[in-house]
Amino acid sequence: RRMSVVTQLAPPAHTTFARRVGGMALSTDGRQLALDAALSELVLTDRSGHELESLGAPALYYQPRLSHSGRSLAVDITDPQSAAGDLWLLDVTRKVSTRLTHDPVNETNPLWSPDDRELFYYHDPDIWRRPASGGGDGRPVLQSAIMKRPTDLSGDGRFVLFLAYDRGQLDIELLSVADGKISPWQATPFNENGARFSPDGRWVAYVSDETGRHEVYVRSFDGSGATVLVSSGGGGAPVWRSDGKELYYVTPDDRLVAVPIRIGAHLETGLAQPLFELRTRSWFGHAQYDVTPDGQRFVLNRLVSDKNNDPLTVVVDWAAGLGR
């Protein structure tokens, strides 16, 4: 699972990076992967985007996720030399951070258990869980030969939605925590990602490129009823408010949008409200922001400099690490 890494160097002159996904670019020969190595900062803002306070010094942050109480933030801090991330916990009030994992493989995409006592997370290429207190070791929930990145845990803790990547195809699959069974949730000829349970567990917001561009949709968890298109003109990285009455997403021009949601016999959407420009890191379809339980403040993984002037991390023979 270790990969050869050249960091903060320009790729060879003959290398052409053609295929881009979020903060990554894949070379035309498929051997080299360029990663966005721009520093970012965790900041707390109001609904207008006004910065209220900084939550941490600049670093390579990815996948910030607030606990259900809103008092703790789990985040991946990546080592630029190895391109591998470790999970850290930040006390939002006291601004005290604690390192939770120390493994040499990439660990990211943290998900809080319903009682905030455990974290489920991506432990390359598997899904693991461990106590959020820092006591005790991590242990696998799902072991796999290919990438399976968790995107959400149901409110009752029974199911994990995860992004499955296989031979260039992105699908959404479902893991039963109790027995380890896997089933497809949204597997089509198109690419899907970013799946998030509604707080009541009845609905799932996700992203699909079935129209030729990425849009945000909502469908019932059990697959019944019609699929509802939420975004307009493109969208991604959906996040629910804790009461399920708003759904947020990011537009192609990097603006955060809030959509009122009314849930009865069917799900209905209200008039979308653009909030503010995010300026967050873009990374493989995963949300680089989160919302406090009351929906009045946002934690942003905001870039601190002009990313066009920042170095790239070039990972050589990156695919070799996926099959080990």
XYZ file of C-alpha atoms in Angstrom:
324
model
C 0.000 0.000 0.000
C 3.036 2.245 0.024
C 3.537 4.361 -3.062
C 6.610 6.090 -4.438
C 6.182 9.825 -3.981
C 7.937 12.854 -5.396
C 6.693 15.924 -3.560
C 6.810 19.651 -4.370
C 8.439 19.020 -7.719
C 7.153 19.714 -11.180
C 6.490 16.538 -13.219
C 8.853 15.680 -16.081
C 8.473 17.902 -19.125
C 7.176 15.041 -21.262
C 4.397 14.137 -18.791
C 0.901 15.295 -19.715
C -1.865 15.305 -17.131
C -5.152 14.895 -18.940
C -7.804 13.372 -16.706
C -8.776 15.547 -13.717
C -10.980 14.548 -10.775
C -11.423 17.109 -7.992
C -7.962 17.953 -6.647
C -6.208 15.269 -8.705
C -4.918 14.904 -12.246
C -3.984 11.605 -13.871
C -1.199 11.471 -16.467
C -2.041 10.211 -19.943
C 0.111 7.105 -19.434
C -1.741 6.369 -16.161
C 1.440 6.016 -14.072
C 1.577 9.370 -12.309
C -0.982 11.118 -10.133
C -0.644 14.830 -9.356
C -2.200 15.880 -6.040
C -3.276 19.374 -5.024
C -0.713 20.251 -2.329
C -2.095 23.726 -1.548
C -2.365 24.492 2.155
C -5.800 25.031 3.632
C -7.183 26.321 6.917
C -10.171 25.257 8.991
C -12.406 28.281 9.553
C -15.822 28.860 11.093
C -18.201 31.182 9.206
C -21.770 32.421 9.472
C -24.408 31.936 6.764
C -23.117 34.941 4.826
C -19.608 33.471 4.645
C -18.177 35.964 7.139
C -15.262 34.342 8.937
C -15.894 34.115 12.685
C -12.703 32.374 13.765
C -9.887 30.084 12.697
C -9.884 26.522 14.033
C -6.348 25.519 13.154
C -3.067 26.572 11.581
C -2.655 26.006 7.802
C -1.975 22.379 6.812
C -3.044 19.751 4.249
C -6.545 19.227 5.645
C -9.125 16.931 4.039
C -12.667 15.706 4.829
C -13.658 17.738 7.944
C -16.621 16.180 9.775
C -18.412 17.624 12.812
C -19.694 15.350 15.556
C -23.461 15.223 16.098
C -23.056 17.454 19.144
C -21.076 19.988 17.104
C -18.360 20.112 19.779
C -15.702 18.000 18.009
C -14.313 17.984 14.491
C -12.653 14.953 12.893
C -10.317 15.725 10.008
C -7.573 14.132 7.904
C -4.220 15.924 8.053
C -1.985 14.672 5.241
C 1.802 14.373 5.332
C 3.117 16.018 2.131
C 6.133 13.681 2.047
C 4.173 10.420 2.030
C 0.816 11.690 0.687
C -0.786 9.637 3.491
C -3.275 11.136 5.915
C -3.914 10.555 9.608
C -7.053 11.402 11.553
C -7.048 14.186 14.123
C -9.767 15.385 16.509
C -10.273 19.072 17.231
C -12.209 20.409 20.212
C -14.097 23.244 18.486
C -14.551 25.270 21.682
C -11.148 24.818 23.317
C -9.175 24.676 20.014
C -7.232 21.664 21.292
C -6.260 19.021 18.725
C -5.430 15.338 19.300
C -3.901 12.900 16.846
C -6.058 9.773 16.615
C -4.208 7.530 14.109
C -0.518 6.949 13.333
C -0.595 4.305 10.584
C 1.585 4.534 7.438
C -1.410 4.014 5.117
C -3.854 6.728 4.136
C -6.658 7.222 6.682
C -9.425 9.674 5.885
C -13.216 10.148 5.418
C -14.137 10.048 9.139
C -17.768 9.327 10.100
C -19.142 9.715 13.634
C -21.223 6.973 15.259
C -24.697 8.104 16.430
C -23.454 8.574 20.024
C -20.170 10.249 18.914
C -18.161 7.550 20.718
C -16.677 5.905 17.619
C -15.332 6.890 14.222
C -15.740 4.862 11.063
C -13.156 5.793 8.424
C -11.217 4.842 5.303
C -8.066 2.845 6.096
C -6.598 2.313 2.631
C -8.190 0.349 0.982
C -10.619 -0.803 3.712
C -13.218 0.628 6.109
C -12.273 0.605 9.795
C -13.739 1.765 13.108
C -12.114 2.877 16.359
C -13.022 4.657 19.638
C -13.096 8.440 19.285
C -11.585 8.721 22.767
C -8.226 7.567 21.433
C -8.216 4.506 23.677
C -8.195 1.146 21.920
C -7.099 0.143 18.454
C -8.809 0.428 15.119
C -10.314 -2.697 13.586
C -11.665 -3.485 10.130
C -15.369 -3.368 9.341
C -14.867 -4.147 5.655
C -11.739 -5.467 3.963
C -11.369 -5.144 0.220
C -8.851 -5.343 -2.600
C -10.172 -2.140 -4.176
C -10.903 1.346 -2.870
C -14.063 1.661 -0.781
C -14.328 5.126 0.757
C -17.129 5.624 3.315
C -19.279 8.709 2.809
C -21.916 8.363 5.548
C -23.201 6.284 8.448
C -26.942 5.912 9.043
C -28.438 7.593 12.102
C -29.059 4.220 13.749
C -25.485 3.083 13.063
C -26.597 0.058 11.049
C -25.423 0.965 7.541
C -22.446 2.607 5.867
C -22.745 4.200 2.443
C -19.452 4.060 0.573
C -17.913 5.002 -2.737
C -16.680 1.963 -4.668
C -14.114 2.536 -7.405
C -13.439 -0.257 -9.878
C -11.876 0.015 -13.337
C -12.756 3.682 -13.730
C -16.362 3.324 -12.526
C -17.727 5.076 -9.418
C -20.749 3.484 -7.715
C -22.474 3.812 -4.350
C -22.649 0.642 -2.286
C -24.089 -0.222 1.109
C -22.462 -2.070 4.005
C -24.458 -3.716 6.782
C -22.370 -3.140 9.920
C -23.859 -6.095 11.810
C -23.010 -8.859 9.332
C -20.606 -7.236 6.849
C -22.888 -7.827 3.863
C -22.443 -5.539 0.854
C -25.162 -4.589 -1.595
C -25.303 -2.058 -4.437
C -27.306 1.055 -3.621
C -26.786 3.082 -6.797
C -24.874 1.201 -9.484
C -25.513 2.443 -13.018
C -23.508 3.026 -16.216
C -22.937 6.541 -14.835
C -20.704 7.767 -11.993
C -22.221 8.378 -8.558
C -20.613 9.680 -5.385
C -21.064 11.810 -2.251
C -23.971 9.810 -0.747
C -25.418 11.184 2.542
C -28.268 9.860 4.673
C -30.990 12.280 5.736
C -31.100 12.603 9.550
C -34.206 10.379 9.757
C -32.544 7.747 7.547
C -35.397 7.677 5.022
C -33.613 9.512 2.194
C -30.191 9.669 0.596
C -28.697 12.659 -1.207
C -26.054 11.815 -3.805
C -24.316 13.089 -6.942
C -24.609 11.604 -10.440
C -23.314 12.588 -13.890
C -26.171 10.868 -15.741
C -27.125 14.116 -17.535
C -23.554 14.743 -18.678
C -22.735 16.981 -15.708
C -22.748 16.411 -11.963
C -26.060 17.117 -10.240
C -27.410 16.477 -6.741
C -30.345 14.082 -6.375
C -32.367 12.658 -3.490
C -34.061 9.282 -3.501
C -35.574 7.144 -0.765
C -33.176 4.810 1.037
C -35.333 1.787 0.207
C -35.428 2.743 -3.486
C -39.166 3.357 -3.647
C -40.720 6.399 -5.267
C -39.305 8.951 -7.659
C -35.817 10.419 -7.624
C -35.804 14.178 -6.945
C -33.374 16.512 -8.728
C -32.182 19.080 -6.170
C -29.472 21.124 -7.909
C -29.844 23.303 -10.980
C -27.011 23.935 -13.422
C -24.666 21.477 -11.731
C -23.881 20.600 -8.138
C -22.017 18.330 -5.767
C -20.953 17.601 -2.168
C -24.416 17.471 -0.532
C -24.717 17.892 3.270
C -27.922 17.771 5.359
C -28.850 20.042 8.261
C -29.323 18.028 11.464
C -33.136 18.404 11.391
C -33.390 17.462 7.696
C -35.090 20.743 6.791
C -32.238 22.004 4.604
C -29.865 20.380 2.153
C -26.673 22.152 1.074
C -24.599 21.614 -2.039
C -21.740 23.236 -3.973
C -22.183 24.742 -7.447
C -19.619 24.384 -10.271
C -18.470 27.979 -9.583
C -17.754 27.063 -5.921
C -20.760 28.642 -4.241
C -22.667 27.090 -1.346
C -26.419 26.741 -1.862
C -29.120 25.966 0.728
C -32.296 24.197 -0.407
C -35.337 24.020 1.935
C -36.647 20.468 2.313
C -40.143 19.403 3.344
C -40.652 15.739 4.123
C -44.087 14.202 4.310
C -45.432 11.314 2.273
C -43.005 12.608 -0.371
C -39.932 14.818 -0.337
C -40.402 18.345 -1.673
C -37.768 21.007 -2.304
C -38.164 24.761 -1.897
C -36.489 27.693 -3.614
C -32.698 27.348 -3.587
C -30.837 30.103 -1.736
C -27.222 30.886 -2.757
C -25.219 31.603 0.404
C -21.570 32.473 -0.331
C -18.393 31.502 -2.196
C -16.605 28.649 -0.437
C -12.978 28.781 -1.706
C -12.504 25.302 -0.264
C -10.281 22.484 -1.458
C -11.855 20.321 -4.159
C -11.262 16.626 -3.570
C -12.777 13.671 -5.398
C -16.422 14.631 -4.822
C -16.198 14.675 -1.014
C -17.527 17.666 0.934
C -14.805 19.968 2.234
C -17.224 21.706 4.585
C -19.725 20.843 7.291
C -22.608 22.585 9.034
C -23.315 23.047 12.744
C -26.453 21.309 14.089
C -28.501 24.541 14.013
C -27.550 25.337 10.411
C -26.249 28.803 11.325
C -22.494 28.233 11.028
C -20.204 26.342 8.678
C -16.786 24.756 9.072
C -14.841 25.261 5.850
C -11.616 23.653 4.655
C -10.658 26.896 2.976
C -7.574 27.389 0.783
C -5.190 29.984 2.189
C -3.292 30.885 -0.984
C -3.545 30.951 -4.738
C -3.519 27.248 -5.599
C -2.135 28.004 -9.073
C 1.146 29.019 -7.428
C 1.383 26.077 -5.035
C 3.461 22.939 -5.705
C 2.082 19.603 -6.776
C 2.727 16.256 -5.158
C 3.446 13.687 -7.882
C 2.750 10.062 -6.950
C 4.562 7.564 -9.178
C 3.048 4.123 -9.866
C 0.056 5.100 -7.716
C -2.157 2.275 -9.038
C 0.210 -0.367 -7.682
C -0.892 0.531 -4.181
C -4.587 -0.044 -4.871
C -4.368 -3.762 -5.453
C -2.226 -4.718 -2.453
